[in-house]
Coordinates of C-alpha atoms in Angstrom, one line a residue:
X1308 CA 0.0 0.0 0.0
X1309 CA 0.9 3.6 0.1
X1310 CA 1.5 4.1 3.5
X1311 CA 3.7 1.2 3.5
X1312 CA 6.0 2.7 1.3
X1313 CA 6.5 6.2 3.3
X1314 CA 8.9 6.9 5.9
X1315 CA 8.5 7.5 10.0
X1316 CA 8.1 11.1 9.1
X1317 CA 6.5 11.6 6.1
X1318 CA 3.3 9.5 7.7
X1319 CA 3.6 11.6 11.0
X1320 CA 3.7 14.5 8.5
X1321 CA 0.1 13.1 6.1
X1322 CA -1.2 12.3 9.7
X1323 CA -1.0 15.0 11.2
X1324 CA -2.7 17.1 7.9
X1325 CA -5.7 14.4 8.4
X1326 CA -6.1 15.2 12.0
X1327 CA -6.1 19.6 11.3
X1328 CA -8.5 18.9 8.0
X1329 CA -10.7 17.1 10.2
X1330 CA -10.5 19.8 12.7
X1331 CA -10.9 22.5 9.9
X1332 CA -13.9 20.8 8.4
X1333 CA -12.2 20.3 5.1
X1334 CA -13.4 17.2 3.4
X1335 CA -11.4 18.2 -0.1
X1336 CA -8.2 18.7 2.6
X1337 CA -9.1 15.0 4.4
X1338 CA -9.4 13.5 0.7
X1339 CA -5.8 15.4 -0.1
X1340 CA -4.1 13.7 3.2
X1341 CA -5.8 10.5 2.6
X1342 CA -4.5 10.6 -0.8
X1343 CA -1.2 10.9 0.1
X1344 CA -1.3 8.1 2.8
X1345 CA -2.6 9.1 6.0
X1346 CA -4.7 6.8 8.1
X1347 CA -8.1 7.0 7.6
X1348 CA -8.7 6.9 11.3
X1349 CA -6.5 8.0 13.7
X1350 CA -6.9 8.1 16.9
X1351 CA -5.2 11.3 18.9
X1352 CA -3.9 11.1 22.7
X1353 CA -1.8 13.9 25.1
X1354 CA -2.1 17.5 24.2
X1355 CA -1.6 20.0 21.4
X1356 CA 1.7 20.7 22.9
X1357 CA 2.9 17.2 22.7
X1358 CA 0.9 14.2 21.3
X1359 CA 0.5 10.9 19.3
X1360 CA -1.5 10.2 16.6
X1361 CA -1.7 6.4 15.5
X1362 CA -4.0 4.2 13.6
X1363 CA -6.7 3.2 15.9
X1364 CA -6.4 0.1 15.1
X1365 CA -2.7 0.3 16.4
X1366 CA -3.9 1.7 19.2
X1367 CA -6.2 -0.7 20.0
X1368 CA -3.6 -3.6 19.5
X1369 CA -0.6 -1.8 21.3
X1370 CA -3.4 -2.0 24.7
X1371 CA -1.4 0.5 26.1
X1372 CA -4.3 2.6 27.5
X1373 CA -3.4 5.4 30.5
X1374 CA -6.1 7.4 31.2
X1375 CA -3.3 10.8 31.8
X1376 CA -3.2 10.7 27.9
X1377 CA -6.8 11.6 27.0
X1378 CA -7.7 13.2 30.4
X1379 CA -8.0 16.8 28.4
X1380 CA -11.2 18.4 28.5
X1381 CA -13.3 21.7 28.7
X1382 CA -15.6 22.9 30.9
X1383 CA -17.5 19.9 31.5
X1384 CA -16.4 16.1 30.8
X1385 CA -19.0 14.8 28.7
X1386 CA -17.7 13.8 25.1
X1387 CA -18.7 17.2 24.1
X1388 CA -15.9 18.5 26.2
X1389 CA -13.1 16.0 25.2
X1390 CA -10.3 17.6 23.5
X1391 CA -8.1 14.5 23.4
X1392 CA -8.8 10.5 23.3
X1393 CA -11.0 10.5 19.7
X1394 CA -10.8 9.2 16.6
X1395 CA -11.1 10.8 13.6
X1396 CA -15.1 9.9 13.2
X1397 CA -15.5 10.5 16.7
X1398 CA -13.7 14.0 16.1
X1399 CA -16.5 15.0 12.7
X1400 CA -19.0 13.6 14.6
X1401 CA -18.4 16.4 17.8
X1402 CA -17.6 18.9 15.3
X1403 CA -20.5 18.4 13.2
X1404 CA -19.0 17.4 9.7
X1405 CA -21.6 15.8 8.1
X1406 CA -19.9 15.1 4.8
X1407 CA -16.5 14.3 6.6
X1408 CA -18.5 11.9 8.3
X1409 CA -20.2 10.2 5.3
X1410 CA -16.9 9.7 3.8
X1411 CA -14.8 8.9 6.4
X1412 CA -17.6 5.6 6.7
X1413 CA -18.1 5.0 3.2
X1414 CA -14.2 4.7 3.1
X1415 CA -14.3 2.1 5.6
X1416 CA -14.5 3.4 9.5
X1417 CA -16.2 1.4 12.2
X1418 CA -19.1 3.4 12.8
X1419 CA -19.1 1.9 16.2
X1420 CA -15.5 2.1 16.9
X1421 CA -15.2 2.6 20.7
X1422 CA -12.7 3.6 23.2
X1423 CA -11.3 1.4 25.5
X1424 CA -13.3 1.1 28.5
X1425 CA -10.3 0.4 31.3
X1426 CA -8.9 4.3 31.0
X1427 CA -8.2 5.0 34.6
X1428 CA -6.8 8.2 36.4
X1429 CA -6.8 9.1 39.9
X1430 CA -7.8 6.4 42.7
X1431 CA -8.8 4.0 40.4
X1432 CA -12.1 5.0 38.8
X1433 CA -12.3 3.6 34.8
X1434 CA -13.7 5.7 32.7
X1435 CA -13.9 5.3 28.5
X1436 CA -16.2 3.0 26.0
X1437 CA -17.4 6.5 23.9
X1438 CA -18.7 5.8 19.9
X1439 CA -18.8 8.5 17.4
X1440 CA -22.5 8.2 18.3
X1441 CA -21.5 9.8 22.0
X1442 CA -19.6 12.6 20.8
X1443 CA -23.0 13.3 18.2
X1444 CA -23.2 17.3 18.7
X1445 CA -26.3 17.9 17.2
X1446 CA -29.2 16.2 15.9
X1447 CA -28.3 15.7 12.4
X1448 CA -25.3 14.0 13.5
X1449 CA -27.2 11.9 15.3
X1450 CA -29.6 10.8 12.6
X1451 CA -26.5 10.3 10.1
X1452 CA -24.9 7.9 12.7
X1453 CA -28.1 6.0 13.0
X1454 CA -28.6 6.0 9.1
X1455 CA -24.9 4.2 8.7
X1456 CA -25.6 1.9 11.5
X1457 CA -24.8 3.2 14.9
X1458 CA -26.1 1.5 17.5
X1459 CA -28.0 3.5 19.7
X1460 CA -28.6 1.4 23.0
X1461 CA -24.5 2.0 23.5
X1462 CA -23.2 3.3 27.4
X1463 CA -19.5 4.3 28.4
X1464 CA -18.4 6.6 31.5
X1465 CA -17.6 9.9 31.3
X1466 CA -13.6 10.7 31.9
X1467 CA -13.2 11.6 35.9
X1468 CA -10.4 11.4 37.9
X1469 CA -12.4 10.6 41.8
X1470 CA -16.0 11.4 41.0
X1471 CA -17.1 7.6 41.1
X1472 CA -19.0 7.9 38.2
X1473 CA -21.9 4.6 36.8
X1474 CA -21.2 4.3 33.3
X1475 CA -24.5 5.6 31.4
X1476 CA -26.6 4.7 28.4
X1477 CA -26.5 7.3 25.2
X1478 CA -29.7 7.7 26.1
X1479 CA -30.0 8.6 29.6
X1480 CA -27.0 11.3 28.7
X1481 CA -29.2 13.0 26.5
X1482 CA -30.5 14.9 29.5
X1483 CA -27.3 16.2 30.5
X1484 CA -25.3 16.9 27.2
X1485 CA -28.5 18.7 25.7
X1486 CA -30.8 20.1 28.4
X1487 CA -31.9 22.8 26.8
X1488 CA -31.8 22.1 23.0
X1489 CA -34.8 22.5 21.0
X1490 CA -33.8 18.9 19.4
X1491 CA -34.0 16.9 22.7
X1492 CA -37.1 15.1 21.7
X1493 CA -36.1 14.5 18.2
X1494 CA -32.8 12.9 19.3
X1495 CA -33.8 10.9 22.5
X1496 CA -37.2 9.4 19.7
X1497 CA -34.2 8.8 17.3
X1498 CA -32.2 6.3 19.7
X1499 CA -35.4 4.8 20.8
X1500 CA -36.5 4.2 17.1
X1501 CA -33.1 2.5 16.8
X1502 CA -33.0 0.0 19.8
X1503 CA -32.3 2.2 23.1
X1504 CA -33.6 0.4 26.0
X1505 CA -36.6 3.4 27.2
X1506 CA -36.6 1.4 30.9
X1507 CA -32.8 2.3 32.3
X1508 CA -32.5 3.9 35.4
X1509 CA -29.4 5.8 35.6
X1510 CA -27.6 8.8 37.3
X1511 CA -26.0 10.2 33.9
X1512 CA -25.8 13.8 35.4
X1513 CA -24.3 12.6 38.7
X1514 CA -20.9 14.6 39.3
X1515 CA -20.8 13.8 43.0
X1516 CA -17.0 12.8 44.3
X1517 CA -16.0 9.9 46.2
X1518 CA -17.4 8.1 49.2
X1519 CA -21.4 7.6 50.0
X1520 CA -22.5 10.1 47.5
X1521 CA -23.6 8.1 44.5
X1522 CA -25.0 5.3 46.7
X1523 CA -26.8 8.1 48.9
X1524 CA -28.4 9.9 45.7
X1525 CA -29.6 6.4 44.6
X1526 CA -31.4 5.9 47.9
X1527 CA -32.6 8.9 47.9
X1528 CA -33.4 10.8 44.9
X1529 CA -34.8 9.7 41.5
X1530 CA -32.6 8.3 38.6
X1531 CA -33.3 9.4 35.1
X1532 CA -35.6 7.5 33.3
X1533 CA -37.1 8.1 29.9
X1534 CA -40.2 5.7 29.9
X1535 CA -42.0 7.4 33.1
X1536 CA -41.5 10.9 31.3
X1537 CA -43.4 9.9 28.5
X1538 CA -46.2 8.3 30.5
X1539 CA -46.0 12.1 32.1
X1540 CA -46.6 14.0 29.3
X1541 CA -49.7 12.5 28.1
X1542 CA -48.3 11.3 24.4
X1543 CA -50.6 8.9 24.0
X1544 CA -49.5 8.1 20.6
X1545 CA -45.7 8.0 21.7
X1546 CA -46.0 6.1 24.1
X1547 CA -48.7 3.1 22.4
X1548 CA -45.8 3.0 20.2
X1549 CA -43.1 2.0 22.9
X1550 CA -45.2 0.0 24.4
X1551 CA -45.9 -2.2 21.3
X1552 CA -42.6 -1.6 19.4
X1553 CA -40.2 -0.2 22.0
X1554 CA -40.0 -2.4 24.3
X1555 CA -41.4 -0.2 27.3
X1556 CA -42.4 -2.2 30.5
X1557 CA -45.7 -1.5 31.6
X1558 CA -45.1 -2.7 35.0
X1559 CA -42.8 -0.1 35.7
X1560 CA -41.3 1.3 38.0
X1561 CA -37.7 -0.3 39.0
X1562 CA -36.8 0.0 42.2
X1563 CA -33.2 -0.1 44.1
X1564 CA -32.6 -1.8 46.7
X1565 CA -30.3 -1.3 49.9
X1566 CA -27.2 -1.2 47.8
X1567 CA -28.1 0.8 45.4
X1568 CA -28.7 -1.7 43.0
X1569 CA -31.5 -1.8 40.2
X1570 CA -34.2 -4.4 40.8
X1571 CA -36.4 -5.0 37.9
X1572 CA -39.8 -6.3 38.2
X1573 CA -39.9 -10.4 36.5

């Protein structure tokens, strides 16, 4: 192949031009790079100031995986926020690049390529397991993921360093990543439509610390739950069809029990 005949620095050079085309939005600039041998989907760890960029597949296979390399985020640590510790797809996909997107599948990404789930920083808390699908930013990324065959009943946990954080359903983290978007409804009925389970109860917006927290919140306040909202907002016709197509559980409600853990009716 054509990568196989370049040198060490050319392909750190072609790389590099994928990554900032991605960045930039370019698709004639991520055609260019790909053309001239870059990977088709890198995956990027560390910082602007000093990072790798290798094949995921390399990446995956080296199982070298320390959660100080893609600890790098914004204001929040939701996948929106994540500046390192993506692919390529999962990068279009938070930027929005539709058409980068559509190409960067039909050349051959895994649509639901994920990260490693055993990322750890701190006293021992994992974090990790994001898809493209996670780092979605809006709802038209969303429906293009689903269209190429994302699946949408996916979980991972947000990078944290000692919050104790549940890993969470795509779902369920709809609440948190777009509370007040217009689109809300659209995307969480989009994930349904395409196999997310409407009856998880989860704590997607806990950011809590260590210690008794999570376990106290679970005792004591109510998880996030999209079936129950629906049943709430008198959608008749919304919720008929979960019921007969979505799998909703008319016997709901779950409850926890003294550990904190989920007990679902038989």
């Amino acid at each position: 192949t054509l990568r196989a005949s370049i040198d060490q620095a050319q392909l750190k050079e072609v790389d590099q031009e994928m990554w900032d085309a991605v960045e930039a939005g370019d698709l004639k600039a991520v055609q260019a790079a790909y053309a001239k041998g870059a990977h088709l989907d890198l995956f990027f760890e560390g910082d602007d100031e000093e990072h790798v960029l290798m094949p995921f597949d390399e990446y995956i296979e080296k199982a070298d995986f320390n959660g100080d390399n893609v600890y790098d985020f914004g204001s929040g640590s939701e996948p929106d926020d994540m500046r390192v510790g993506k692919t390529c797809l999962m990068h279009a996909a938070q930027k929005g690049n539709l058409q980068i997107m559509n190409w960067q599948v039909d050349m051959g990404c895994d649509v639901n390529a994920a990260q490693p789930e055993e990322y750890e920083r701190g006293d021992g808390y994992t974090f990790g397991g994001m898809t493209a699908l996670a780092f979605a930013s809006s709802l038209e990324v969303v429906a293009l993921l689903l269209a190429l065959g994302a699946k949408a009943d996916g979980s991972y946990t947000p990078p944290q360093y000692e919050d104790n954080l549940n890993d969470h359903s795509i779902l369920s983290a709809c609440t948190c990543r777009y509370p007040v978007s217009p689109d809300l409804d659209a995307i969480q009925r989009a994930l349904v439509r395409h196999g997310a389970n409407v009856n998880l109860a989860e704590y997607p917006c806990y950011y809590g610390g260590q210690g008794e927290q999570l376990l106290d919140l679970k005792l004591g306040g109510a998880p996030t739950v999209y079936w129950p909202k629906v049943v709430a907002s008198s959608d008749v016709e919304w919720a008929r069809e979960l019921l007969t197509t979505n799998g909703a559980d008319p016997n709901w409600p779950r409850s926890i029990d003294s550990q904190g853990t989920e007990v679902v009716p038989q």
